[in-house]
């Protein structure tokens, strides 16, 4: 297989390792979500869902996902599709063409790679791309695009018959909302005002699944934690101002439906329960990403070719991703957000036993076991990224309080109760001995899990910081790390003890010197036998003091190496 490497000008990014992270995201998208959820799903874009039992409790968690059998690492515990989803506004405006219903990327792999690389890209075996860029249909009344007729018909049934911007007045209202939202919510995007509008349209269209979901999922916008009331971060300044600024646009859109539909229920949610809708998005939405390039890459890796050809193909795709990242940055996917009934029943743990993955090139999510899970055991995912997971317990709790209105009580958090401000990763625990505020890679709370000292997992951290941490670990292998305050106190105590020992040693040496040295009024003798007997002692006795100073200096150097 002849791979046309010459079609790409390979650019070595200064963050070359970071492109691997973006590449991995595009090839194997992972996302994290929150607690709470309910009945069956709505979209169903791929094969049949696999649903495991959801247990309702009277405890704070309210809903949880419980394993119906034993699972090993890599097993799919749950497959689910969202009951509502939408592409991000900026993502759509920037040319990422996706199915309006299932968010499947609709560009061909070659066209997407060419656009993201900023130069012509010719892929070997383009027939391997699951999407050739021509398999798309549009709404019969507007320009909304879908991957097939099934998605178009399902979208019409759910919300598009209410939302269809074929009418110029309705189109203008939707455009006004989207432009207003894009002004206050710039990339990286986390949610979408259009998702609110689709939810309301599904209520107007009479979708009972959406109504049941809202009844279960919309309950709290605030929670009491540790005796204090906490509000979701979307409802805190300045975000709440942006949320309120969208309300007039949304009310105008709902009113525009009144000529053909009963808007009573939708208007109630758009007015009286408006903030609950936004809290729903903040607490339960899950990021979705799709890429024609990644789907092609997967197909290429699975093609019937020799090992040499496979390696050459892998190197070529590394080249492609490198150039795409250099030209377009981290945003390599068609991206959006959705709310999943069953997946959102997965509660959080800082020591999760599962993770969310997107493998099918659309909005279908799988909850995959990352450790062995026994039958009857609760299935946990993490709502936090890797950087936060390696941070201190207090840092993790701050984000969980702001984003999800709870504090985690997992075994990891319980074990760190005595040292809640101490970073979790070993390298950061060691570097906390530095105790300074300098940006030197030592003593900084990176929350880093990859050993590079910068906390972002891209491998471009300060190598000196890593080496320093290793040296300190080796020089103080018998020293148990404690909190910075305790380390500082212990250091001060040890310095004081060594200073006292030094003074005692000097006094002892001075006394010995006075006993050996001749009286000051008597001229010094040059007797060689006396010099030999005194161990080459100098006339005034300073040689002994110099020896003592060298010993003290060695002690200080050892101490300095231990606590640098």
Coordinates of C-alpha atoms in Angstrom, one line a residue:
X1 CA 0.0 0.0 0.0
X2 CA 1.6 3.2 -1.1
X3 CA 0.8 6.0 1.3
X4 CA 1.2 9.6 -0.1
X5 CA 3.2 11.2 2.7
X6 CA 4.3 13.9 0.3
X7 CA 0.7 15.3 0.3
X8 CA 1.3 16.7 3.9
X9 CA 3.9 19.1 5.1
X10 CA 4.7 17.6 8.5
X11 CA 4.9 20.4 11.0
X12 CA 6.6 19.6 14.4
X13 CA 4.4 21.2 17.0
X14 CA 6.1 22.6 20.1
X15 CA 3.4 20.7 21.9
X16 CA 3.8 17.5 19.8
X17 CA 2.8 15.3 22.7
X18 CA -0.3 17.3 23.2
X19 CA -1.5 16.5 19.7
X20 CA -1.5 12.9 20.8
X21 CA -4.1 13.8 23.5
X22 CA -6.3 15.6 20.9
X23 CA -5.7 12.7 18.5
X24 CA -6.7 10.2 21.2
X25 CA -9.8 12.3 21.9
X26 CA -10.8 12.3 18.2
X27 CA -10.0 8.6 17.7
X28 CA -11.7 7.5 20.9
X29 CA -13.8 10.2 22.4
X30 CA -14.5 10.0 26.1
X31 CA -16.7 12.2 28.2
X32 CA -18.0 12.5 31.8
X33 CA -21.4 13.4 33.2
X34 CA -23.5 13.6 36.3
X35 CA -26.0 11.8 38.4
X36 CA -29.8 11.3 38.1
X37 CA -31.9 10.0 35.2
X38 CA -35.0 7.8 34.2
X39 CA -36.9 5.6 31.6
X40 CA -36.0 4.6 28.0
X41 CA -34.2 6.6 25.4
X42 CA -35.5 8.5 22.4
X43 CA -33.0 8.7 19.6
X44 CA -31.8 5.1 19.1
X45 CA -29.5 5.8 16.2
X46 CA -27.5 2.5 16.3
X47 CA -28.1 -1.0 17.6
X48 CA -30.3 -1.9 20.5
X49 CA -29.5 -0.3 23.9
X50 CA -28.3 -2.5 26.7
X51 CA -29.9 -1.2 29.9
X52 CA -28.9 -2.4 33.4
X53 CA -31.0 -1.9 36.5
X54 CA -31.4 1.6 37.9
X55 CA -32.0 1.6 41.6
X56 CA -34.0 4.4 43.2
X57 CA -33.0 5.2 46.8
X58 CA -34.1 7.7 49.5
X59 CA -30.5 8.8 50.0
X60 CA -28.7 11.8 48.7
X61 CA -27.7 10.1 45.5
X62 CA -31.4 9.3 44.7
X63 CA -30.6 7.2 41.6
X64 CA -27.7 4.8 40.9
X65 CA -26.7 2.2 38.3
X66 CA -26.1 -1.3 39.7
X67 CA -24.4 -4.1 37.8
X68 CA -26.7 -6.9 36.8
X69 CA -23.9 -9.4 36.5
X70 CA -20.1 -9.7 36.8
X71 CA -18.1 -7.5 34.4
X72 CA -14.4 -7.6 33.5
X73 CA -12.3 -4.7 32.2
X74 CA -13.5 -3.6 28.8
X75 CA -17.0 -5.0 29.1
X76 CA -19.9 -2.8 28.0
X77 CA -22.1 -2.2 31.1
X78 CA -24.6 0.1 29.4
X79 CA -25.3 1.5 25.9
X80 CA -27.6 4.6 25.7
X81 CA -28.7 7.4 23.4
X82 CA -29.9 10.9 24.5
X83 CA -33.5 11.9 24.6
X84 CA -32.4 15.3 23.4
X85 CA -29.1 16.6 21.9
X86 CA -27.8 19.5 19.8
X87 CA -24.6 20.6 18.1
X88 CA -22.7 23.4 19.7
X89 CA -23.3 26.7 18.0
X90 CA -19.7 27.8 17.4
X91 CA -18.8 24.3 16.3
X92 CA -21.5 24.4 13.7
X93 CA -20.6 27.9 12.5
X94 CA -17.0 26.9 12.1
X95 CA -17.8 24.4 9.4
X96 CA -18.2 21.1 11.3
X97 CA -21.1 19.5 9.4
X98 CA -23.1 17.0 11.5
X99 CA -26.4 15.2 11.4
X100 CA -28.9 17.5 13.2
X101 CA -30.4 14.5 14.9
X102 CA -27.6 12.1 15.9
X103 CA -24.5 14.4 15.5
X104 CA -22.7 12.0 13.1
X105 CA -20.0 13.9 11.2
X106 CA -21.2 14.3 7.6
X107 CA -17.9 15.4 6.0
X108 CA -15.9 12.8 4.2
X109 CA -12.7 11.9 6.0
X110 CA -10.6 13.4 3.2
X111 CA -12.6 16.7 3.2
X112 CA -12.5 17.0 6.9
X113 CA -8.7 16.3 7.1
X114 CA -8.1 18.8 4.3
X115 CA -10.1 21.5 6.1
X116 CA -8.5 20.9 9.5
X117 CA -5.0 20.6 8.0
X118 CA -5.3 23.7 5.9
X119 CA -3.8 21.8 2.9
X120 CA -4.8 19.1 0.5
X121 CA -4.9 15.7 2.1
X122 CA -5.2 12.5 0.0
X123 CA -6.0 9.5 2.1
X124 CA -5.2 5.9 1.0
X125 CA -8.2 3.7 0.5
X126 CA -10.8 6.4 0.8
X127 CA -13.4 3.7 0.3
X128 CA -12.7 2.6 3.9
X129 CA -14.4 5.8 5.2
X130 CA -17.8 4.9 6.6
X131 CA -19.1 8.3 5.3
X132 CA -18.1 9.4 1.9
X133 CA -19.6 12.9 2.4
X134 CA -22.5 12.3 -0.1
X135 CA -24.8 10.2 2.2
X136 CA -26.9 13.1 3.6
X137 CA -30.5 14.3 3.3
X138 CA -32.1 17.6 4.0
X139 CA -35.4 18.7 5.5
X140 CA -38.0 19.2 2.8
X141 CA -38.8 22.7 4.1
X142 CA -35.4 24.0 5.2
X143 CA -31.7 23.3 4.9
X144 CA -31.3 21.2 8.1
X145 CA -29.1 18.2 7.2
X146 CA -29.3 14.6 8.4
X147 CA -27.3 11.4 7.8
X148 CA -30.3 9.5 6.5
X149 CA -34.1 9.6 6.2
X150 CA -34.6 7.7 9.4
X151 CA -32.8 10.5 11.4
X152 CA -34.7 13.2 9.5
X153 CA -38.1 11.5 10.2
X154 CA -37.3 11.0 13.8
X155 CA -36.2 14.6 14.3
X156 CA -39.4 15.8 12.6
X157 CA -41.5 13.7 15.0
X158 CA -39.6 14.9 18.1
X159 CA -39.1 18.6 17.6
X160 CA -38.4 19.8 14.0
X161 CA -42.1 20.0 13.1
X162 CA -42.3 22.7 15.8
X163 CA -38.9 24.3 15.2
X164 CA -38.5 24.1 11.4
X165 CA -37.1 27.5 10.3
X166 CA -38.8 27.2 6.9
X167 CA -40.9 30.2 7.9
X168 CA -38.7 33.4 7.6
X169 CA -40.1 34.9 10.9
X170 CA -39.3 31.7 12.9
X171 CA -35.9 31.5 11.2
X172 CA -35.1 35.0 12.3
X173 CA -36.0 34.3 15.9
X174 CA -33.8 31.2 16.1
X175 CA -30.9 33.1 14.5
X176 CA -31.2 35.9 17.0
X177 CA -31.1 33.5 19.9
X178 CA -28.1 31.6 18.5
X179 CA -26.1 34.8 17.8
X180 CA -26.9 36.2 21.3
X181 CA -25.8 32.9 22.9
X182 CA -22.5 32.9 20.9
X183 CA -21.7 36.3 22.1
X184 CA -21.6 35.3 25.7
X185 CA -20.6 31.6 25.4
X186 CA -17.3 31.3 23.4
X187 CA -15.3 28.2 22.8
X188 CA -14.5 25.8 24.5
X189 CA -18.3 25.3 24.6
X190 CA -19.9 23.3 27.3
X191 CA -23.7 23.7 26.7
X192 CA -26.1 25.2 24.2
X193 CA -29.2 27.4 24.4
X194 CA -30.5 25.5 21.4
X195 CA -30.7 22.4 23.6
X196 CA -33.2 24.4 25.8
X197 CA -35.3 25.2 22.7
X198 CA -35.3 21.6 21.5
X199 CA -36.5 20.4 25.0
X200 CA -39.4 22.9 24.9
X201 CA -40.2 21.9 21.3
X202 CA -40.4 18.2 22.3
X203 CA -42.8 19.2 25.1
X204 CA -45.0 21.0 22.5
X205 CA -44.9 18.0 20.1
X206 CA -46.3 15.8 22.9
X207 CA -43.2 13.6 23.5
X208 CA -44.1 11.8 26.8
X209 CA -40.6 10.6 27.3
X210 CA -39.3 14.1 27.5
X211 CA -42.0 15.1 30.0
X212 CA -41.2 12.1 32.2
X213 CA -37.5 12.9 32.1
X214 CA -38.1 16.6 33.1
X215 CA -40.2 15.5 36.0
X216 CA -37.4 13.2 37.3
X217 CA -34.3 15.2 36.4
X218 CA -35.4 18.8 37.2
X219 CA -35.6 19.0 41.0
X220 CA -32.9 21.1 42.6
X221 CA -31.1 24.3 41.5
X222 CA -29.5 24.6 45.0
X223 CA -28.3 22.2 47.7
X224 CA -27.2 22.5 51.3
X225 CA -23.6 21.3 51.7
X226 CA -21.8 21.6 55.0
X227 CA -24.4 23.9 56.4
X228 CA -24.2 26.3 53.4
X229 CA -26.4 26.7 50.4
X230 CA -24.7 26.1 47.1
X231 CA -26.0 27.1 43.6
X232 CA -25.0 25.4 40.4
X233 CA -22.2 27.4 38.7
X234 CA -24.4 28.2 35.7
X235 CA -26.7 30.1 38.1
X236 CA -23.8 32.0 39.6
X237 CA -22.6 35.4 38.3
X238 CA -21.7 36.1 35.6
X239 CA -23.2 33.0 34.0
X240 CA -26.7 33.6 35.5
X241 CA -26.8 37.0 33.8
X242 CA -26.1 35.3 30.5
X243 CA -28.8 32.7 31.2
X244 CA -31.4 35.5 32.0
X245 CA -30.4 37.4 28.9
X246 CA -31.4 34.4 26.8
X247 CA -34.9 34.2 28.3
X248 CA -36.6 36.9 26.2
X249 CA -35.4 35.2 23.0
X250 CA -36.6 31.8 24.1
X251 CA -40.1 33.2 25.1
X252 CA -40.4 34.9 21.7
X253 CA -39.6 31.6 20.0
X254 CA -42.2 29.7 22.1
X255 CA -44.8 32.3 21.4
X256 CA -44.2 31.9 17.7
X257 CA -45.4 28.3 17.9
X258 CA -48.8 29.3 19.3
X259 CA -50.5 29.5 15.9
X260 CA -50.2 25.7 15.4
X261 CA -49.5 24.2 18.8
X262 CA -50.5 24.3 22.4
X263 CA -47.7 26.1 24.1
X264 CA -49.0 26.2 27.7
X265 CA -46.7 23.6 29.2
X266 CA -43.6 24.9 27.2
X267 CA -44.3 28.4 28.3
X268 CA -44.5 27.3 32.0
X269 CA -41.0 25.8 31.7
X270 CA -39.8 28.9 29.8
X271 CA -41.0 31.2 32.5
X272 CA -41.7 29.8 36.0
X273 CA -39.3 26.8 35.7
X274 CA -36.7 28.5 33.5
X275 CA -33.7 28.2 35.8
X276 CA -34.5 24.5 36.4
X277 CA -34.0 23.8 32.7
X278 CA -30.5 25.3 32.9
X279 CA -29.7 23.4 36.1
X280 CA -30.8 20.3 34.2
X281 CA -28.2 21.0 31.5
X282 CA -25.5 21.7 34.0
X283 CA -26.1 18.6 36.1
X284 CA -26.9 16.0 33.5
X285 CA -25.6 16.9 30.1
X286 CA -22.9 14.9 28.5
X287 CA -20.4 16.1 25.8
X288 CA -20.6 14.3 22.5
X289 CA -18.0 14.3 19.7
X290 CA -17.8 12.7 16.3
X291 CA -15.2 12.7 13.5
X292 CA -15.1 11.2 10.0
X293 CA -11.3 11.1 10.2
X294 CA -11.3 9.1 13.4
X295 CA -13.9 6.7 11.9
X296 CA -11.7 6.3 8.8
X297 CA -8.7 5.8 11.1
X298 CA -10.4 3.0 12.9
X299 CA -11.4 1.3 9.6
X300 CA -7.9 1.6 8.3
X301 CA -6.5 0.0 11.5
X302 CA -8.9 -2.9 11.0
X303 CA -8.2 -3.4 7.3
X304 CA -6.8 -6.7 6.0
X305 CA -3.2 -5.5 5.4
X306 CA 0.3 -6.6 6.3
X307 CA 1.9 -5.5 9.6
X308 CA 4.3 -3.3 7.6
X309 CA 1.5 -1.6 5.8
X310 CA -0.4 -1.2 9.1
X311 CA 2.6 0.5 10.7
X312 CA 3.1 2.7 7.6
X313 CA -0.6 3.6 7.8
X314 CA -0.4 4.4 11.5
X315 CA 2.6 6.7 10.9
X316 CA 0.8 8.4 8.1
X317 CA -2.3 9.1 10.3
X318 CA 0.1 10.4 13.0
X319 CA 1.3 12.8 10.4
X320 CA -2.3 13.8 9.5
X321 CA -3.3 14.4 13.1
X322 CA 0.0 16.4 13.7
X323 CA -0.8 18.8 10.9
X324 CA -4.5 19.1 11.8
X325 CA -3.6 20.0 15.4
X326 CA -1.0 22.5 14.3
X327 CA -3.5 24.2 12.0
X328 CA -6.8 23.9 13.9
X329 CA -5.8 23.3 17.5
X330 CA -7.7 20.9 19.8
X331 CA -11.1 21.2 18.1
X332 CA -10.9 18.3 15.7
X333 CA -14.4 16.9 16.1
X334 CA -18.0 17.8 15.4
X335 CA -19.1 18.5 19.0
X336 CA -22.4 18.9 20.9
X337 CA -24.1 17.9 24.0
X338 CA -27.0 15.7 25.1
X339 CA -28.9 14.4 28.0
X340 CA -29.1 10.6 28.5
X341 CA -31.7 8.9 30.7
X342 CA -29.8 5.8 31.8
X343 CA -26.2 6.9 31.5
X344 CA -27.0 9.9 33.8
X345 CA -27.9 7.5 36.6
X346 CA -24.2 6.8 37.0
X347 CA -23.0 8.5 40.1
X348 CA -19.5 9.9 40.6
X349 CA -16.5 8.5 42.3
X350 CA -12.9 9.7 42.3
X351 CA -12.1 6.0 42.0
X352 CA -14.5 5.2 39.2
X353 CA -14.9 1.6 37.9
X354 CA -16.2 2.7 34.5
X355 CA -16.0 5.4 31.9
X356 CA -18.1 6.8 29.0
X357 CA -17.0 6.2 25.4
X358 CA -18.2 7.0 22.0
X359 CA -17.3 4.4 19.4
X360 CA -20.0 4.6 16.7
X361 CA -19.4 8.0 15.2
X362 CA -22.7 9.3 16.5
X363 CA -24.4 10.2 19.8
X364 CA -24.5 6.6 21.1
X365 CA -22.6 6.3 24.4
X366 CA -21.2 3.2 26.1
X367 CA -20.4 2.9 29.8
X368 CA -17.4 0.6 29.8
X369 CA -15.9 -1.2 32.8
X370 CA -12.3 0.0 33.7
X371 CA -12.0 -2.4 36.6
X372 CA -13.7 -5.6 37.5
X373 CA -17.3 -5.0 38.7
X374 CA -19.2 -7.6 40.7
X375 CA -22.9 -8.3 40.3
X376 CA -24.8 -5.9 42.6
X377 CA -22.0 -3.4 42.8
X378 CA -22.7 0.2 41.9
X379 CA -21.3 1.5 38.6
X380 CA -19.4 4.7 39.0
X381 CA -17.9 7.1 36.5
X382 CA -15.9 10.3 37.1
X383 CA -17.4 13.7 36.5
X384 CA -13.9 15.2 36.7
X385 CA -11.0 15.2 34.2
X386 CA -7.7 13.5 34.8
X387 CA -6.1 16.7 36.0
X388 CA -8.7 17.3 38.7
X389 CA -8.7 13.7 39.7
X390 CA -5.0 14.0 40.6
X391 CA -5.5 17.2 42.5
X392 CA -6.2 17.5 46.3
X393 CA -9.5 16.4 47.8
X394 CA -10.5 20.0 48.5
X395 CA -9.9 21.0 44.8
X396 CA -12.0 18.1 43.7
X397 CA -14.7 19.0 46.2
X398 CA -14.7 22.6 45.0
X399 CA -15.5 21.6 41.5
X400 CA -18.1 19.0 42.5
X401 CA -19.9 21.6 44.7
X402 CA -19.9 24.2 41.9
X403 CA -20.8 21.8 39.1
X404 CA -22.9 19.1 40.7
X405 CA -24.0 20.3 44.1
X406 CA -22.4 17.6 46.3
X407 CA -19.3 16.5 48.0
X408 CA -17.8 13.1 47.2
X409 CA -17.7 10.4 49.9
X410 CA -15.7 7.7 48.0
X411 CA -13.0 5.7 49.7
X412 CA -10.3 8.0 48.1
X413 CA -11.8 11.1 49.6
X414 CA -12.3 9.4 53.0
X415 CA -8.6 8.3 53.0
X416 CA -7.5 11.9 52.2
X417 CA -9.6 13.5 55.0
X418 CA -6.6 14.0 57.2
X419 CA -4.7 15.9 54.4
X420 CA -7.5 17.4 52.2
X421 CA -5.1 20.0 50.6
X422 CA -2.5 17.5 49.6
X423 CA -2.3 16.7 45.9
X424 CA -3.1 13.1 45.0
X425 CA -0.3 12.3 42.6
X426 CA 3.0 11.1 44.0
X427 CA 5.1 13.5 42.1
X428 CA 3.0 16.4 43.4
X429 CA 3.2 15.1 46.9
X430 CA 7.0 15.0 46.7
X431 CA 7.2 18.4 45.0
X432 CA 5.1 19.9 47.8
X433 CA 8.2 19.7 50.0
X434 CA 9.6 22.6 48.0
X435 CA 7.1 24.9 49.8
X436 CA 7.7 27.9 47.6
X437 CA 5.5 30.0 45.3
X438 CA 7.9 30.2 42.4
X439 CA 7.0 28.9 39.0
X440 CA 9.9 26.4 39.0
X441 CA 7.9 23.2 38.6
X442 CA 8.6 22.3 42.3
X443 CA 6.1 22.7 45.0
X444 CA 3.3 23.8 42.6
X445 CA -0.1 22.1 42.9
X446 CA -0.3 20.9 39.3
X447 CA -2.8 18.2 39.9
X448 CA -0.7 16.3 37.4
X449 CA -1.0 12.6 36.7
X450 CA 1.5 12.0 33.9
X451 CA 4.8 12.9 35.7
X452 CA 5.5 15.9 33.5
X453 CA 4.7 18.5 36.2
X454 CA 2.3 20.6 34.2
X455 CA -1.0 18.9 35.0
X456 CA -2.4 18.7 31.4
X457 CA -1.3 15.2 30.5
X458 CA 0.6 16.3 27.4
X459 CA 4.0 15.3 28.4
X460 CA 5.6 18.7 27.9
X461 CA 6.2 19.6 31.5
X462 CA 9.3 20.7 33.2
X463 CA 11.8 17.8 33.2
X464 CA 13.8 19.4 35.9
X465 CA 10.8 19.4 38.2
X466 CA 10.5 15.6 37.6
X467 CA 14.1 15.0 38.2
X468 CA 14.1 17.1 41.4
X469 CA 11.2 15.2 42.7
X470 CA 13.0 11.9 42.0
X471 CA 16.2 13.1 43.7
X472 CA 14.3 14.1 46.8
X473 CA 12.4 10.8 46.9
X474 CA 15.7 9.0 46.8
X475 CA 17.5 11.2 49.4
X476 CA 14.6 11.0 51.8
X477 CA 13.2 7.5 51.2
X478 CA 12.8 7.0 55.0
X479 CA 11.0 10.3 55.4
X480 CA 7.2 10.2 55.3
X481 CA 5.9 13.3 53.5
X482 CA 3.6 15.5 55.6
X483 CA 1.8 18.8 55.1
X484 CA 3.9 21.8 54.1
X485 CA 3.3 23.5 57.5
X486 CA 4.5 20.4 59.3
X487 CA 7.5 20.1 57.1
X488 CA 8.4 23.7 57.7
X489 CA 8.2 23.3 61.5
X490 CA 10.3 20.2 61.4
X491 CA 12.9 21.9 59.2
X492 CA 13.1 24.8 61.7
X493 CA 13.4 22.4 64.6
X494 CA 16.2 20.4 62.9
X495 CA 18.1 23.6 61.9
X496 CA 17.9 24.8 65.5
X497 CA 19.2 21.5 66.8
X498 CA 22.0 21.4 64.3
X499 CA 22.9 25.0 65.2
X500 CA 23.1 24.1 68.9
X501 CA 25.2 21.0 68.1
X502 CA 27.5 23.2 66.1
X503 CA 27.9 25.7 68.9
X504 CA 28.6 22.9 71.4
X505 CA 31.2 21.4 69.0
X506 CA 32.9 24.8 68.6
X507 CA 33.1 25.3 72.3
X508 CA 34.5 21.8 72.8
X509 CA 37.1 22.4 70.1
X510 CA 38.0 25.8 71.6
X511 CA 38.5 24.2 75.0
X512 CA 40.8 21.5 73.5
X513 CA 42.7 24.2 71.6
X514 CA 43.3 26.2 74.7
X515 CA 44.6 23.0 76.5
X516 CA 47.0 22.2 73.6
X517 CA 48.1 25.6 72.3
X518 CA 50.9 27.5 74.1
X519 CA 50.1 30.6 76.2
X520 CA 49.6 33.7 74.1
X521 CA 52.7 35.5 75.7
X522 CA 55.0 32.6 74.8
X523 CA 56.4 32.5 71.2
X524 CA 55.4 29.6 69.1
X525 CA 57.8 26.7 68.8
X526 CA 58.8 25.0 65.6
X527 CA 59.6 21.6 67.1
X528 CA 58.8 19.0 64.4
X529 CA 58.1 16.3 67.0
X530 CA 55.4 18.5 68.6
X531 CA 53.9 19.1 65.2
X532 CA 53.8 15.4 64.5
X533 CA 52.3 14.6 67.9
X534 CA 49.6 17.3 67.3
X535 CA 48.6 15.8 64.0
X536 CA 50.0 18.7 61.9
X537 CA 48.2 21.2 64.0
X538 CA 48.7 24.8 63.1
X539 CA 50.4 27.2 65.5
X540 CA 47.2 29.0 66.4
X541 CA 44.9 25.9 66.4
X542 CA 42.6 27.0 63.5
X543 CA 43.1 23.8 61.7
X544 CA 40.8 22.0 64.1
X545 CA 38.1 24.7 63.7
X546 CA 38.4 24.3 59.9
X547 CA 37.8 20.6 60.1
X548 CA 34.8 21.2 62.3
X549 CA 33.4 23.7 59.8
X550 CA 33.8 21.2 57.0
X551 CA 31.8 18.6 58.9
X552 CA 29.1 21.1 59.6
X553 CA 29.1 22.1 56.0
X554 CA 28.6 18.5 54.9
X555 CA 25.7 18.2 57.4
X556 CA 24.1 21.3 56.0
X557 CA 24.5 20.1 52.4
X558 CA 22.8 16.8 53.2
X559 CA 20.0 18.7 54.9
X560 CA 19.7 21.1 51.9
X561 CA 19.5 18.2 49.5
X562 CA 16.8 16.6 51.6
X563 CA 14.5 19.6 51.6
X564 CA 15.2 21.3 48.3

